């Protein structure tokens, strides 16, 4: 694969032309690295099986085993992909957009990966204009996983130029949206009294 495109987008003024360029790559089965409100993410169109397989290959995991999140632009279509009750919806409405991943029971519309039906799905609405712009332009969620090394905090999760150096032969676009943070989202099991599965940048207690 040739070197990825290094696409600079200012978070305070995300140019529509550049957003459309990145989304065109997603629609064609591409894999991108893009900023969120926490660390940089690795993503693709949730409906493109081959792209999902590429994401999993980059992460070194099998598609039927990996826990992946859907990046959404708002809560309007949340029920398309997850089963959600009113109390949970109210908490999510207060906490999002923000640095949380809510784990919910997956609906029948969640795509099967490697022939495996997912029982749960992580839902993210990051407070980041670039990420939200990508999802809105695409018209459906982006399947996403962090490029953060789970064993240690590494510099590649913060500096887009270093991220590009590491991943330019693996992905199609690296979006430079400025330095990222080095703390991932807080993962919350919304089906189990909002149990925190991973401590991260957000404090769910503020919204309960």
mmCIF file of C-alpha atoms in Angstrom:
data_model
loop_
_atom_site.group_PDB
_atom_site.id
_atom_site.type_symbol
_atom_site.label_atom_id
_atom_site.label_comp_id
_atom_site.label_asym_id
_atom_site.label_seq_id
_atom_site.Cartn_x
_atom_site.Cartn_y
_atom_site.Cartn_z
ATOM 1 C CA UNK A 1 0.000 0.000 0.000
ATOM 2 C CA UNK A 2 1.376 3.483 -0.842
ATOM 3 C CA UNK A 3 1.837 6.075 1.861
ATOM 4 C CA UNK A 4 -1.339 7.353 3.436
ATOM 5 C CA UNK A 5 -2.565 10.887 2.839
ATOM 6 C CA UNK A 6 -1.680 13.253 5.697
ATOM 7 C CA UNK A 7 -4.717 15.528 5.906
ATOM 8 C CA UNK A 8 -4.580 18.558 8.203
ATOM 9 C CA UNK A 9 -7.976 19.747 9.463
ATOM 10 C CA UNK A 10 -8.309 22.527 12.022
ATOM 11 C CA UNK A 11 -10.728 21.443 14.793
ATOM 12 C CA UNK A 12 -12.113 24.976 15.178
ATOM 13 C CA UNK A 13 -12.878 25.236 11.472
ATOM 14 C CA UNK A 14 -13.147 21.771 9.881
ATOM 15 C CA UNK A 15 -13.245 22.492 6.150
ATOM 16 C CA UNK A 16 -16.121 20.686 4.436
ATOM 17 C CA UNK A 17 -13.965 19.877 1.414
ATOM 18 C CA UNK A 18 -11.434 17.991 3.539
ATOM 19 C CA UNK A 19 -14.164 16.220 5.513
ATOM 20 C CA UNK A 20 -15.720 15.087 2.223
ATOM 21 C CA UNK A 21 -12.320 13.875 0.997
ATOM 22 C CA UNK A 22 -11.905 11.682 4.071
ATOM 23 C CA UNK A 23 -15.475 10.395 3.868
ATOM 24 C CA UNK A 24 -15.026 9.468 0.202
ATOM 25 C CA UNK A 25 -12.155 7.238 1.308
ATOM 26 C CA UNK A 26 -14.393 5.661 3.968
ATOM 27 C CA UNK A 27 -17.150 5.023 1.418
ATOM 28 C CA UNK A 28 -14.625 3.295 -0.834
ATOM 29 C CA UNK A 29 -13.623 0.876 1.923
ATOM 30 C CA UNK A 30 -10.709 2.870 3.281
ATOM 31 C CA UNK A 31 -9.315 2.945 6.809
ATOM 32 C CA UNK A 32 -8.508 6.248 8.491
ATOM 33 C CA UNK A 33 -6.928 7.552 11.672
ATOM 34 C CA UNK A 34 -8.696 10.578 13.069
ATOM 35 C CA UNK A 35 -8.890 12.688 16.253
ATOM 36 C CA UNK A 36 -11.533 12.369 18.957
ATOM 37 C CA UNK A 37 -11.987 14.247 22.225
ATOM 38 C CA UNK A 38 -9.627 11.752 23.875
ATOM 39 C CA UNK A 39 -6.999 9.861 21.866
ATOM 40 C CA UNK A 40 -6.711 9.245 18.140
ATOM 41 C CA UNK A 41 -8.900 6.508 16.693
ATOM 42 C CA UNK A 42 -8.600 3.968 13.893
ATOM 43 C CA UNK A 43 -11.835 3.722 11.950
ATOM 44 C CA UNK A 44 -13.828 2.635 8.914
ATOM 45 C CA UNK A 45 -17.408 2.400 7.667
ATOM 46 C CA UNK A 46 -19.315 -0.079 9.868
ATOM 47 C CA UNK A 47 -20.913 -1.644 6.782
ATOM 48 C CA UNK A 48 -17.693 -2.449 4.909
ATOM 49 C CA UNK A 49 -16.618 -5.924 5.997
ATOM 50 C CA UNK A 50 -13.257 -5.815 4.245
ATOM 51 C CA UNK A 51 -12.382 -2.505 5.904
ATOM 52 C CA UNK A 52 -13.384 -3.921 9.294
ATOM 53 C CA UNK A 53 -11.067 -6.861 8.668
ATOM 54 C CA UNK A 54 -8.248 -4.425 7.895
ATOM 55 C CA UNK A 55 -8.850 -2.559 11.156
ATOM 56 C CA UNK A 56 -8.736 -5.829 13.074
ATOM 57 C CA UNK A 57 -5.571 -6.899 11.257
ATOM 58 C CA UNK A 58 -3.867 -3.629 12.194
ATOM 59 C CA UNK A 59 -4.923 -4.172 15.814
ATOM 60 C CA UNK A 60 -3.826 -7.817 15.707
ATOM 61 C CA UNK A 61 -7.198 -9.242 16.722
ATOM 62 C CA UNK A 62 -9.826 -11.455 15.096
ATOM 63 C CA UNK A 63 -13.024 -9.720 13.888
ATOM 64 C CA UNK A 64 -15.260 -12.066 15.890
ATOM 65 C CA UNK A 65 -13.293 -11.423 19.104
ATOM 66 C CA UNK A 66 -12.656 -7.700 19.044
ATOM 67 C CA UNK A 67 -14.686 -5.192 21.032
ATOM 68 C CA UNK A 68 -15.279 -2.244 18.761
ATOM 69 C CA UNK A 69 -17.137 1.007 19.206
ATOM 70 C CA UNK A 70 -19.488 2.892 16.908
ATOM 71 C CA UNK A 71 -18.810 6.613 16.617
ATOM 72 C CA UNK A 72 -22.163 8.374 16.239
ATOM 73 C CA UNK A 73 -22.979 12.044 15.648
ATOM 74 C CA UNK A 74 -25.885 12.199 18.094
ATOM 75 C CA UNK A 75 -28.406 10.051 19.943
ATOM 76 C CA UNK A 76 -31.074 10.267 17.216
ATOM 77 C CA UNK A 77 -30.267 6.899 15.650
ATOM 78 C CA UNK A 78 -28.928 5.158 18.748
ATOM 79 C CA UNK A 79 -31.881 2.753 18.813
ATOM 80 C CA UNK A 80 -30.917 1.562 15.315
ATOM 81 C CA UNK A 81 -27.841 -0.140 16.754
ATOM 82 C CA UNK A 82 -28.512 -0.634 20.459
ATOM 83 C CA UNK A 83 -31.336 -1.501 22.813
ATOM 84 C CA UNK A 84 -31.763 1.344 25.252
ATOM 85 C CA UNK A 85 -34.262 2.133 28.005
ATOM 86 C CA UNK A 86 -35.406 5.598 29.066
ATOM 87 C CA UNK A 87 -33.235 5.968 32.230
ATOM 88 C CA UNK A 88 -30.118 4.993 30.270
ATOM 89 C CA UNK A 89 -31.023 7.375 27.462
ATOM 90 C CA UNK A 90 -31.364 10.245 29.931
ATOM 91 C CA UNK A 91 -27.897 9.614 31.386
ATOM 92 C CA UNK A 92 -26.336 9.345 27.938
ATOM 93 C CA UNK A 93 -28.056 12.550 26.827
ATOM 94 C CA UNK A 94 -26.428 14.401 29.742
ATOM 95 C CA UNK A 95 -22.987 12.825 29.315
ATOM 96 C CA UNK A 96 -22.682 13.076 25.532
ATOM 97 C CA UNK A 97 -20.964 14.425 23.550
ATOM 98 C CA UNK A 98 -18.124 13.542 25.857
ATOM 99 C CA UNK A 99 -15.290 11.156 26.745
ATOM 100 C CA UNK A 100 -17.419 8.059 27.355
ATOM 101 C CA UNK A 101 -18.042 4.736 25.625
ATOM 102 C CA UNK A 102 -21.392 3.261 26.655
ATOM 103 C CA UNK A 103 -21.664 -0.506 26.272
ATOM 104 C CA UNK A 104 -25.225 -1.474 25.333
ATOM 105 C CA UNK A 105 -27.053 -4.573 24.144
ATOM 106 C CA UNK A 106 -26.658 -4.711 20.366
ATOM 107 C CA UNK A 107 -29.717 -4.550 18.131
ATOM 108 C CA UNK A 108 -30.297 -6.827 15.158
ATOM 109 C CA UNK A 109 -29.066 -4.051 12.836
ATOM 110 C CA UNK A 110 -25.486 -4.278 14.086
ATOM 111 C CA UNK A 111 -23.529 -5.893 11.239
ATOM 112 C CA UNK A 112 -22.125 -9.394 11.696
ATOM 113 C CA UNK A 113 -18.349 -9.525 11.554
ATOM 114 C CA UNK A 114 -16.686 -12.818 10.591
ATOM 115 C CA UNK A 115 -20.165 -14.365 10.758
ATOM 116 C CA UNK A 116 -20.411 -13.544 14.449
ATOM 117 C CA UNK A 117 -23.364 -11.666 15.908
ATOM 118 C CA UNK A 118 -22.259 -9.136 18.498
ATOM 119 C CA UNK A 119 -24.158 -9.208 21.790
ATOM 120 C CA UNK A 120 -23.016 -5.750 22.818
ATOM 121 C CA UNK A 121 -21.880 -2.581 21.100
ATOM 122 C CA UNK A 122 -19.941 0.401 22.400
ATOM 123 C CA UNK A 123 -21.464 3.781 21.552
ATOM 124 C CA UNK A 124 -19.307 6.927 21.378
ATOM 125 C CA UNK A 125 -20.266 10.522 20.609
ATOM 126 C CA UNK A 126 -16.976 12.363 20.968
ATOM 127 C CA UNK A 127 -16.894 16.089 21.658
ATOM 128 C CA UNK A 128 -14.771 16.743 18.588
ATOM 129 C CA UNK A 129 -15.881 18.679 15.511
ATOM 130 C CA UNK A 130 -13.787 16.621 13.084
ATOM 131 C CA UNK A 131 -15.066 13.234 14.285
ATOM 132 C CA UNK A 132 -18.672 14.438 14.319
ATOM 133 C CA UNK A 133 -18.277 16.012 10.883
ATOM 134 C CA UNK A 134 -17.006 12.726 9.440
ATOM 135 C CA UNK A 135 -19.964 10.754 10.803
ATOM 136 C CA UNK A 136 -22.548 13.296 9.658
ATOM 137 C CA UNK A 137 -21.118 13.375 6.141
ATOM 138 C CA UNK A 138 -20.860 9.573 5.976
ATOM 139 C CA UNK A 139 -24.476 9.152 7.064
ATOM 140 C CA UNK A 140 -23.877 6.211 9.411
ATOM 141 C CA UNK A 141 -21.538 5.414 12.313
ATOM 142 C CA UNK A 142 -17.816 4.855 11.977
ATOM 143 C CA UNK A 143 -16.524 1.626 13.463
ATOM 144 C CA UNK A 144 -13.648 2.651 15.675
ATOM 145 C CA UNK A 145 -10.940 1.415 17.979
ATOM 146 C CA UNK A 146 -8.176 3.357 19.649
ATOM 147 C CA UNK A 147 -4.595 3.158 18.444
ATOM 148 C CA UNK A 148 -3.573 3.455 22.071
ATOM 149 C CA UNK A 149 -1.294 0.703 23.358
ATOM 150 C CA UNK A 150 -3.322 -0.879 26.139
ATOM 151 C CA UNK A 151 -0.179 -1.856 28.056
ATOM 152 C CA UNK A 152 1.404 1.568 28.239
ATOM 153 C CA UNK A 153 0.806 5.152 27.260
ATOM 154 C CA UNK A 154 2.801 5.782 24.110
ATOM 155 C CA UNK A 155 3.587 8.978 22.250
ATOM 156 C CA UNK A 156 1.958 7.754 19.045
ATOM 157 C CA UNK A 157 -1.461 8.369 20.554
ATOM 158 C CA UNK A 158 -0.850 12.133 20.845
ATOM 159 C CA UNK A 159 1.328 13.454 18.007
ATOM 160 C CA UNK A 160 -0.320 13.091 14.563
ATOM 161 C CA UNK A 161 3.033 13.287 12.764
ATOM 162 C CA UNK A 162 4.408 10.363 14.769
ATOM 163 C CA UNK A 163 1.146 8.500 14.225
ATOM 164 C CA UNK A 164 1.587 9.045 10.489
ATOM 165 C CA UNK A 165 5.139 7.723 10.570
ATOM 166 C CA UNK A 166 3.967 4.542 12.275
ATOM 167 C CA UNK A 167 0.784 3.856 10.310
ATOM 168 C CA UNK A 168 1.297 5.442 6.877
ATOM 169 C CA UNK A 169 1.746 2.066 5.168
ATOM 170 C CA UNK A 170 -1.258 0.541 6.945
ATOM 171 C CA UNK A 171 -4.062 3.076 6.495
ATOM 172 C CA UNK A 172 -5.353 5.379 3.755
ATOM 173 C CA UNK A 173 -5.597 8.705 5.584
ATOM 174 C CA UNK A 174 -4.180 10.120 8.809
ATOM 175 C CA UNK A 175 -6.056 13.257 9.826
ATOM 176 C CA UNK A 176 -4.007 15.824 11.677
ATOM 177 C CA UNK A 177 -6.408 17.526 14.054
ATOM 178 C CA UNK A 178 -3.730 18.710 16.451
ATOM 179 C CA UNK A 179 -2.227 16.943 19.428
ATOM 180 C CA UNK A 180 -4.479 14.322 21.017
ATOM 181 C CA UNK A 181 -4.801 13.424 24.667
ATOM 182 C CA UNK A 182 -3.188 10.293 26.111
ATOM 183 C CA UNK A 183 -6.148 9.188 28.213
ATOM 184 C CA UNK A 184 -8.833 7.068 26.559
ATOM 185 C CA UNK A 185 -12.584 7.323 27.073
ATOM 186 C CA UNK A 186 -14.233 5.934 30.184
ATOM 187 C CA UNK A 187 -15.996 2.691 29.276
ATOM 188 C CA UNK A 188 -19.326 2.242 31.048
ATOM 189 C CA UNK A 189 -21.536 -0.858 31.072
ATOM 190 C CA UNK A 190 -24.916 0.813 30.677
ATOM 191 C CA UNK A 191 -26.721 -2.512 31.097
ATOM 192 C CA UNK A 192 -25.302 -3.035 34.588
ATOM 193 C CA UNK A 193 -25.976 0.064 36.709
ATOM 194 C CA UNK A 194 -23.373 2.053 34.775
ATOM 195 C CA UNK A 195 -20.491 -0.063 36.001
ATOM 196 C CA UNK A 196 -17.164 1.450 34.938
ATOM 197 C CA UNK A 197 -15.249 -1.150 32.915
ATOM 198 C CA UNK A 198 -12.300 1.125 32.219
ATOM 199 C CA UNK A 199 -11.375 4.330 33.992
ATOM 200 C CA UNK A 200 -10.680 7.078 31.505
ATOM 201 C CA UNK A 201 -11.089 10.768 30.829
ATOM 202 C CA UNK A 202 -14.733 11.018 31.940
ATOM 203 C CA UNK A 203 -16.360 10.721 35.386
ATOM 204 C CA UNK A 204 -19.764 9.073 34.956
ATOM 205 C CA UNK A 205 -20.739 9.858 38.552
ATOM 206 C CA UNK A 206 -21.289 13.465 37.494
ATOM 207 C CA UNK A 207 -24.239 12.386 35.351
ATOM 208 C CA UNK A 208 -25.976 9.764 37.497
#
